[in-house]
Coordinates of C-alpha atoms in Angstrom, one line a residue:
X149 CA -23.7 14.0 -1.4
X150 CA -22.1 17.3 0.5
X151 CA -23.8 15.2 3.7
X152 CA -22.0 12.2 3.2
X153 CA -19.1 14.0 3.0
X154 CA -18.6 15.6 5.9
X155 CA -20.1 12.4 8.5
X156 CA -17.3 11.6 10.5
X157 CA -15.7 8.5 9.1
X158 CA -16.8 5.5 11.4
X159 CA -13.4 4.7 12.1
X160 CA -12.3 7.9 13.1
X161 CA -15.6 7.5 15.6
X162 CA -13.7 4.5 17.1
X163 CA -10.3 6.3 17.5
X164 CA -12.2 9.5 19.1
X165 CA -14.1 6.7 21.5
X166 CA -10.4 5.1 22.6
X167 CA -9.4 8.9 22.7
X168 CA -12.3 9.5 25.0
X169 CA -11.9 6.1 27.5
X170 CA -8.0 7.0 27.6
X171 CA -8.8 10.7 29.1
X172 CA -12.1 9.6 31.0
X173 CA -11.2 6.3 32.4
X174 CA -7.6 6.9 32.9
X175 CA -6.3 4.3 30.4
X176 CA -2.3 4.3 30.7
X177 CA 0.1 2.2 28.6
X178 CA -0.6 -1.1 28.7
X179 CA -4.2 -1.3 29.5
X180 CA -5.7 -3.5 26.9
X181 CA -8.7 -2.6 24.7
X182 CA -11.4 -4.7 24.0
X183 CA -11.5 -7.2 21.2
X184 CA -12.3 -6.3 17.5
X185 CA -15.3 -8.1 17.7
X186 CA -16.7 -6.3 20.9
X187 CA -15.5 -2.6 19.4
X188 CA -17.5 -4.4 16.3
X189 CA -20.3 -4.9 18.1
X190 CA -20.5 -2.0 20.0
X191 CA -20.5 0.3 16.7
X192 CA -22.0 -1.8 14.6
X193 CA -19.5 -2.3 11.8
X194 CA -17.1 -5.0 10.2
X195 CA -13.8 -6.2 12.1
X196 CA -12.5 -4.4 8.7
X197 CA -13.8 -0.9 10.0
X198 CA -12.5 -1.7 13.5
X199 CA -8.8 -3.0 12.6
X200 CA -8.6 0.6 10.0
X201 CA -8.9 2.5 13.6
X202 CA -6.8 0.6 15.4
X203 CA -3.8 0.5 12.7
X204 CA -4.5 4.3 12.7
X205 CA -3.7 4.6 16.7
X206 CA -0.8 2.3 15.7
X207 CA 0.5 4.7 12.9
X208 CA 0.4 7.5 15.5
X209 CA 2.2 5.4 18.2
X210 CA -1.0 5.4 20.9
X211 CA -1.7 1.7 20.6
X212 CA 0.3 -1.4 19.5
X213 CA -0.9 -4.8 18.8
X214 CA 0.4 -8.8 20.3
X215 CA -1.0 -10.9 17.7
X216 CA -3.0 -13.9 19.6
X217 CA -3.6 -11.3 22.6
X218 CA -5.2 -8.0 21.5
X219 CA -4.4 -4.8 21.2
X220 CA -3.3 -2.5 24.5
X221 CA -2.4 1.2 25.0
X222 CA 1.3 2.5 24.0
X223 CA 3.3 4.2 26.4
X224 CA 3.6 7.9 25.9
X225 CA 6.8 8.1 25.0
X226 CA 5.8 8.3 21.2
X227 CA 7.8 5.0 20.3
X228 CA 5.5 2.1 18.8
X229 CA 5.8 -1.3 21.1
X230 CA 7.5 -3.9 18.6
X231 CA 6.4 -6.8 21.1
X232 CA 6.1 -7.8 24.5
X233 CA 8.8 -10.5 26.1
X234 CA 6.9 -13.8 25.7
X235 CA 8.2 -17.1 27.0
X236 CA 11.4 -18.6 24.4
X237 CA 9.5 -21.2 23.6
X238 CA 6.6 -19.1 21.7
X239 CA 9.4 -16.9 20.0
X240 CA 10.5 -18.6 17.3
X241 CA 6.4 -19.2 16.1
X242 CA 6.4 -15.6 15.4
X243 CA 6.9 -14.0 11.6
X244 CA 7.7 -10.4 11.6
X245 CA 6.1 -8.3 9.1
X246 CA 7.3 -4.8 8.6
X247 CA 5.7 -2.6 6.1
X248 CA 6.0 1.3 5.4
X249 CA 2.5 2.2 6.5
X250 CA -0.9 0.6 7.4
X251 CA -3.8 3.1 6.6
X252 CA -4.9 1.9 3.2
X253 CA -7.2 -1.1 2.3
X254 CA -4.4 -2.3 0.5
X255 CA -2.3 -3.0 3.7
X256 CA -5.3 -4.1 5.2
X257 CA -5.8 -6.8 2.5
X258 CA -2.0 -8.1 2.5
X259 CA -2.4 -8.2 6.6
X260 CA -5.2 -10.2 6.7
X261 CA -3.8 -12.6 4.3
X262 CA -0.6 -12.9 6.1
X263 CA -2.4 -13.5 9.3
X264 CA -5.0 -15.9 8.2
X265 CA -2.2 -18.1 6.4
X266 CA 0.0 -18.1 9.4
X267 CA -2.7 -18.7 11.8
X268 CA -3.2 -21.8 9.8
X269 CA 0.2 -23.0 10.6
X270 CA 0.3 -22.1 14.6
X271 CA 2.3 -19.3 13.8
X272 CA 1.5 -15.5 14.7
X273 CA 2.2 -12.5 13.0
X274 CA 3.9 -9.2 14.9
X275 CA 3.3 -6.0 13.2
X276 CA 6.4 -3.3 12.5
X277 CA 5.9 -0.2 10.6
X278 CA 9.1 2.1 9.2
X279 CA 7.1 5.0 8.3
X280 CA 8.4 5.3 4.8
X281 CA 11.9 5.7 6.8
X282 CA 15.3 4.0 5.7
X283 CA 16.8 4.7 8.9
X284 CA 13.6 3.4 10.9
X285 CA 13.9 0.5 8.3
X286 CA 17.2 -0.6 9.4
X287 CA 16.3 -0.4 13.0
X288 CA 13.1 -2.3 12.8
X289 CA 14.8 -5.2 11.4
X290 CA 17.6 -4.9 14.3
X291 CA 14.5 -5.4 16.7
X292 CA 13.1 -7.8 14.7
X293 CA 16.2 -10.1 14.9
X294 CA 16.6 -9.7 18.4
X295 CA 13.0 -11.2 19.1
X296 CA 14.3 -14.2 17.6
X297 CA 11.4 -14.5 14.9
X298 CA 11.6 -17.2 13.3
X299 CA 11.3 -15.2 9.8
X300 CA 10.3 -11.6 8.2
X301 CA 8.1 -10.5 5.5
X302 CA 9.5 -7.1 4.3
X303 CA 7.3 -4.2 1.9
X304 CA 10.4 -1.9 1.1
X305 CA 10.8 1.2 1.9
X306 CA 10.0 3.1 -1.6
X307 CA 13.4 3.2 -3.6
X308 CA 15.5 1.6 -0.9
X309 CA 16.5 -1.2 -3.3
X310 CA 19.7 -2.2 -2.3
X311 CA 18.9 -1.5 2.0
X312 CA 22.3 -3.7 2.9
X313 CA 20.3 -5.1 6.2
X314 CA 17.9 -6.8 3.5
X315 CA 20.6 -8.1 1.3
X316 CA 22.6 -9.4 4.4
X317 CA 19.8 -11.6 5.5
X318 CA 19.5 -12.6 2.1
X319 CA 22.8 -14.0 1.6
X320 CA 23.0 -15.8 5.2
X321 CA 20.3 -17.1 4.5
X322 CA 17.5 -16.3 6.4
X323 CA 14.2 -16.3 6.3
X324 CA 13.0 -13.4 4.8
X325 CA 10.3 -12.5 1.9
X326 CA 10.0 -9.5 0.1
X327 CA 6.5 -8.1 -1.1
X328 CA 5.9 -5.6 -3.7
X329 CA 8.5 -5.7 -5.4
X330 CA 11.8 -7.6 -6.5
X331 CA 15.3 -6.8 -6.0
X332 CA 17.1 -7.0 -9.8
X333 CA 19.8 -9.0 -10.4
X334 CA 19.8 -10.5 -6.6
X335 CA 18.2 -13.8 -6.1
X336 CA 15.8 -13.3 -3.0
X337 CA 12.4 -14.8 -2.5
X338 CA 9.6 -12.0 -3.6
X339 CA 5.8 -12.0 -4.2
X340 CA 4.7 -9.5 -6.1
X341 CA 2.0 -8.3 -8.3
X342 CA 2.0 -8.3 -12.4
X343 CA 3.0 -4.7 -12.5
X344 CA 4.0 -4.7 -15.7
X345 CA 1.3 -6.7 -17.4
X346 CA -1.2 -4.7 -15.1
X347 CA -0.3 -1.5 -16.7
X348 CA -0.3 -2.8 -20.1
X349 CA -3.8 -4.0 -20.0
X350 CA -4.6 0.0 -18.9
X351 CA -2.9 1.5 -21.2
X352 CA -4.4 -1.4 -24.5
X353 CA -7.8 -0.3 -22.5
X354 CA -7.3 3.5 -23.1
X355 CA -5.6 2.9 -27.1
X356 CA -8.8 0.7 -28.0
X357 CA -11.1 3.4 -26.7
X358 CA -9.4 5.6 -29.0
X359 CA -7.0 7.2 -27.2
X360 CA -2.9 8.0 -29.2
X361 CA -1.8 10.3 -26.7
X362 CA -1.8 8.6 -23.3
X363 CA 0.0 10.6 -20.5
X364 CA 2.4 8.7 -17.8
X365 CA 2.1 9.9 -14.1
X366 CA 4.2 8.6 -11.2
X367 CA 6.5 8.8 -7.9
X368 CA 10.3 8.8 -8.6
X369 CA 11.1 5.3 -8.8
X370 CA 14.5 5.4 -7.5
X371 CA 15.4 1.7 -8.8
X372 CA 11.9 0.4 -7.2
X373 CA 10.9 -2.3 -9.4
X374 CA 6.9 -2.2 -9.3
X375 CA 7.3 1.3 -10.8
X376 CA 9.7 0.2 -13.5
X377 CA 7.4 -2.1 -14.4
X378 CA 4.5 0.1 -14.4
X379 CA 6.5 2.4 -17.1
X380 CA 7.6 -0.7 -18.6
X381 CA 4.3 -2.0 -19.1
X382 CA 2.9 1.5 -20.4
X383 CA 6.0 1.8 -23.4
X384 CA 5.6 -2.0 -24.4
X385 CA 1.7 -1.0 -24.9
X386 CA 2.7 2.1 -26.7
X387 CA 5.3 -0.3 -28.9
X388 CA 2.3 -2.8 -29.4
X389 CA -0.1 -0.4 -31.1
X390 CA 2.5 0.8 -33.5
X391 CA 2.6 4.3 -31.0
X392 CA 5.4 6.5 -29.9
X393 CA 6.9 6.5 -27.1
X394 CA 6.9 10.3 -26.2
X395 CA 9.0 11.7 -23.2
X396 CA 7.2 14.6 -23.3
X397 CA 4.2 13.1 -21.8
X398 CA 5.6 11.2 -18.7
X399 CA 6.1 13.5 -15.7
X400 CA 8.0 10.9 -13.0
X401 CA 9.1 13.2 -10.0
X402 CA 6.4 13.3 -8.0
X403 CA 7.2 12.9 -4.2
X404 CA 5.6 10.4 -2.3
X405 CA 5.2 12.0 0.7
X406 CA 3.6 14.8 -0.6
X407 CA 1.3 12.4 -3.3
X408 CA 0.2 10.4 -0.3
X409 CA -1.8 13.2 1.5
X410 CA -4.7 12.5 -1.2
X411 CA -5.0 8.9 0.7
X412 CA -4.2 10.3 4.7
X413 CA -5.5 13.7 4.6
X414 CA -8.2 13.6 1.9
X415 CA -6.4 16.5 0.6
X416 CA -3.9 17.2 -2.3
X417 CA -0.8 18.9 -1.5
X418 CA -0.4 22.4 -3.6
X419 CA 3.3 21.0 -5.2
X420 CA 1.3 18.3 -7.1
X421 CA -1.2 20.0 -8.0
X422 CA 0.9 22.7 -9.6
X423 CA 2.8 20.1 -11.3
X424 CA -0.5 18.2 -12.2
X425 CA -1.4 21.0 -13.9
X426 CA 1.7 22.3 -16.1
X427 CA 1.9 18.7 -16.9
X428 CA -1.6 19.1 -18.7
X429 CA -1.4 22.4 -19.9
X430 CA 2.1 21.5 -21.5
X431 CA 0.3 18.3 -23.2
X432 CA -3.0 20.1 -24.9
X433 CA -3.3 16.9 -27.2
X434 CA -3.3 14.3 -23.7
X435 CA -6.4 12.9 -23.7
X436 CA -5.9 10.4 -21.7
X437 CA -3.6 10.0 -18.1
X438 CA -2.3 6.8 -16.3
X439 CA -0.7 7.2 -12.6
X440 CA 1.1 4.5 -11.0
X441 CA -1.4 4.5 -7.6
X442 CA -4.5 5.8 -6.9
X443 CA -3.2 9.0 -4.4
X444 CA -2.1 10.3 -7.4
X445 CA -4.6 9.0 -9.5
X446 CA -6.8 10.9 -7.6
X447 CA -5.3 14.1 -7.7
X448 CA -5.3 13.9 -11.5
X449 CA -9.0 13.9 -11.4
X450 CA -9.6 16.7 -8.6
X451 CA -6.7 18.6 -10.4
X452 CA -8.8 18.3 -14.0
X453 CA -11.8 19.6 -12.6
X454 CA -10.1 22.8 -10.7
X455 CA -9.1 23.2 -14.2
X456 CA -12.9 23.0 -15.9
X457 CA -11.8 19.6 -17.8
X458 CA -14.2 16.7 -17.4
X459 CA -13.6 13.2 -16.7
X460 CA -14.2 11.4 -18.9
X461 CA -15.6 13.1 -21.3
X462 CA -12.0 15.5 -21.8
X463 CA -9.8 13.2 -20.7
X464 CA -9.6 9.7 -19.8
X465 CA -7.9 8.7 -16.1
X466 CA -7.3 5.1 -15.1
X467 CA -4.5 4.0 -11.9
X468 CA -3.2 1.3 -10.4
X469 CA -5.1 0.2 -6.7
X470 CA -8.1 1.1 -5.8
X471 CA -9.5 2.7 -2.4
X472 CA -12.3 2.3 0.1
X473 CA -15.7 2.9 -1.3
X474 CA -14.3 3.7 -4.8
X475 CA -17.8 3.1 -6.3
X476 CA -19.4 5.5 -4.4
X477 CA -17.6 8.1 -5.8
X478 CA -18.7 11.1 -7.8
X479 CA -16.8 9.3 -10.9
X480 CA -15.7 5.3 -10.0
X481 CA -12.4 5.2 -11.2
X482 CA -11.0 2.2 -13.7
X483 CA -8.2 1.1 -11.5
X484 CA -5.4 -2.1 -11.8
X485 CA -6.7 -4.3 -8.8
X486 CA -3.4 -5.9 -7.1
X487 CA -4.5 -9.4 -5.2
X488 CA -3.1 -8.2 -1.9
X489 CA -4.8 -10.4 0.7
X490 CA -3.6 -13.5 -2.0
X491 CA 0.2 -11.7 -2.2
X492 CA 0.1 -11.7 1.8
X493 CA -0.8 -15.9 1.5
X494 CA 1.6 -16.7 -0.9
X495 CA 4.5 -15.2 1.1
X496 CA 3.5 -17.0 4.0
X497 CA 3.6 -20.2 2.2
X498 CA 7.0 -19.0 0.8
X499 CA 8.8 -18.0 4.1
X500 CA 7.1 -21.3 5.9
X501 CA 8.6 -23.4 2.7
X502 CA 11.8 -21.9 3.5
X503 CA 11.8 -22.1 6.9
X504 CA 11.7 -25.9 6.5
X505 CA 14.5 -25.9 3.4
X506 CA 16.4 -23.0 3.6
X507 CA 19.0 -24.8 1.1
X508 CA 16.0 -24.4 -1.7
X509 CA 16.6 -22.1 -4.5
X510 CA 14.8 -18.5 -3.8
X511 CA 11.5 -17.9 -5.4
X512 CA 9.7 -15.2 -7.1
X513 CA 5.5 -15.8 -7.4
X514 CA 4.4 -13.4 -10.0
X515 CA 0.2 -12.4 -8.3
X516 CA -1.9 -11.5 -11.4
X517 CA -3.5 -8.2 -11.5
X518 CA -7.7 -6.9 -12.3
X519 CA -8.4 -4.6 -14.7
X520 CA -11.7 -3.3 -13.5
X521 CA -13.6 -0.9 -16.3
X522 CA -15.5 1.9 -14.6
X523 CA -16.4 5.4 -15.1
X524 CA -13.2 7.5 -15.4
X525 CA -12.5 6.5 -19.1
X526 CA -14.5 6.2 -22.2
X527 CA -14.1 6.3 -26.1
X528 CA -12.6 9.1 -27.3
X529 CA -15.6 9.8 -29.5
X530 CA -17.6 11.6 -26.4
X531 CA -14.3 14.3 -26.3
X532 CA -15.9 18.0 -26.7
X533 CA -13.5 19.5 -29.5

């Protein structure tokens, strides 16, 4: 296991090879790389494997993507390529997507599905990231609209509700589909997951195994609806089972930034796990934890064991989305499973429906959600006392 552990990642093999051809072979910005398929080939992995790299060389600005074209070398200058000028008359086939981040199979999923739907339809897909960044937010959809696309799919920046560039385009209208969330009390067209049905089914799973006391872990939502809904989901089950709803046992101001190091780092940062673990040690009778993702998820269960308590056997852990080889781990979580490559399809077919009618009334498509039963929770019979 220790082995296994410390192999280099095969994608991080790929970024060190483009890494290696950049310094060796002089490659300056612009120089295209070879195709997903021949970087497959030459590694001997999936065209999954291969596009994690390359969204990873994105993320850090070296290399930026033309849908339809390949991928090519950034300039140096540290700011991501939106696009490339392409003749007018190709300009209005392109949707825009713009999303905080791309490094987890999540993103990966709702890429894919956006691409293969729009590839269906002759249209092509450019790729914007705002780096969890309000101010890059707003900019990225300045650029956007200057391309002339001929519609965007927006993820939110977390707790940026209300941005004003989102609800301009909204009222104009324009083309434009939000994913992952909704905006309340403003008719826009969203696709999103079952958040708060997702969470109930966890939190029924946990009761019926046995568990009363069931803990509530989470990012500060700041008015961003998926984790509302989440907590919403969580007291309604509580409510269900004729259980109270105790404020003692939420703990909702974790920061994403720091929470995400567990999915970008493999690490988790010191403030959470101090706050992981007054959280427990301030609930002696928690047996049981839900966290709204699985970055924090995760640090729940590394946390637990730094602190000598098992999982499951002392307490229960389930989280919304899972992660990359999640069943090879040392315990294979019970997660919420979002359809993300289905979420990315369905806004396609929304923004191309309104693309054509942009006098319909706006849309929300609720995406169902997985409950997938693994090893991080049992009954609460197997507790030690």
């Amino acid at each position: 296991m220790s082995k296994s552990v410390k192999r280099v990642p095969l994608y991080k093999q790929i970024e060190q090879y483009i890494f290696d051809q950049m310094r060796l072979h002089d490659w300056k910005a612009h120089h295209k790389l070879p195709s997903e398929t021949e970087l497959a080939s030459l590694f001997d992995v999936s065209r999954l494997t291969v596009k994690n790299a390359l969204l990873n060389l994105m993320d850090k600005g070296l290399v930026y993507r033309i849908q339809g074209k390949g991928s090519y070398i950034s300039d140096m200058s540290g700011e991501p390529v939106l696009y490339e000028a392409s003749p007018a008359d190709n300009k209005e086939k392109f949707i825009a997507l713009i999303l905080p981040l791309a490094k987890t199979i999540r993103s990966l999923h709702l890429i894919n599905g956006i691409e293969e739907e729009l590839s269906k339809h002759g249209y092509h897909l450019l790729l914007c990231k705002t780096y969890n960044s309000k101010e890059k937010e707003k900019q990225v959809l300045q650029d956007v609209l200057r391309l002339n696309v001929a519609g965007i799919i927006i993820y939110p920046v977390e707790g940026v509700t209300y941005s004003e560039d989102i609800l301009r385009l909204t009222l104009n209208p324009y083309p434009l589909v939000i994913v992952d969330r909704y905006l309340r009390g403003i008719e826009t067209n969203c696709v999103f997951s079952a958040n708060s049905r997702g969470a109930y089914e966890a939190i029924s799973h946990l009761i019926q195994l046995g568990h009363t006391k069931v803990g509530f872990v989470s990012t500060e939502s700041k008015d961003t609806s998926s984790i509302e809904d989440r907590l919403a989901g969580y007291e309604q089950a509580l409510a269900d089972f004729k259980l109270p709803v105790e404020h003692r046992m939420r703990r909702t101001q974790f920061q994403l930034d720091q929470v995400n190091l567990m999915i970008s780092e493999g690490r988790i940062d010191d403030s959470v796990k101090s706050e992981i673990q007054s959280f427990i040690k301030q609930n002696p009778d928690m047996t049981a934890i839900f966290a709204v993702n699985s970055a924090l998820g995760l640090s729940v269960i590394e946390t637990a064991s730094d602190m000598g308590i098992r999982v499951p056997e002392d307490l229960s852990v389930c989280f919304f989305d899972d992660y990359e080889f999640s069943t090879f781990s040392r315990i294979a979580p019970t997660c919420v499973l979002q359809q993300e490559h289905l979420v990315g399809q369905e806004a396609v077919k929304l923004i191309l429906s309104f693309i054509e009618n942009p006098d319909q009334e706006r849309r929300r498509v609720e995406i169902p959600t997985k409950l997938v039963i693994r090893k991080s929770t049992a009954p609460m019979g197997v507790h030690a006392p």
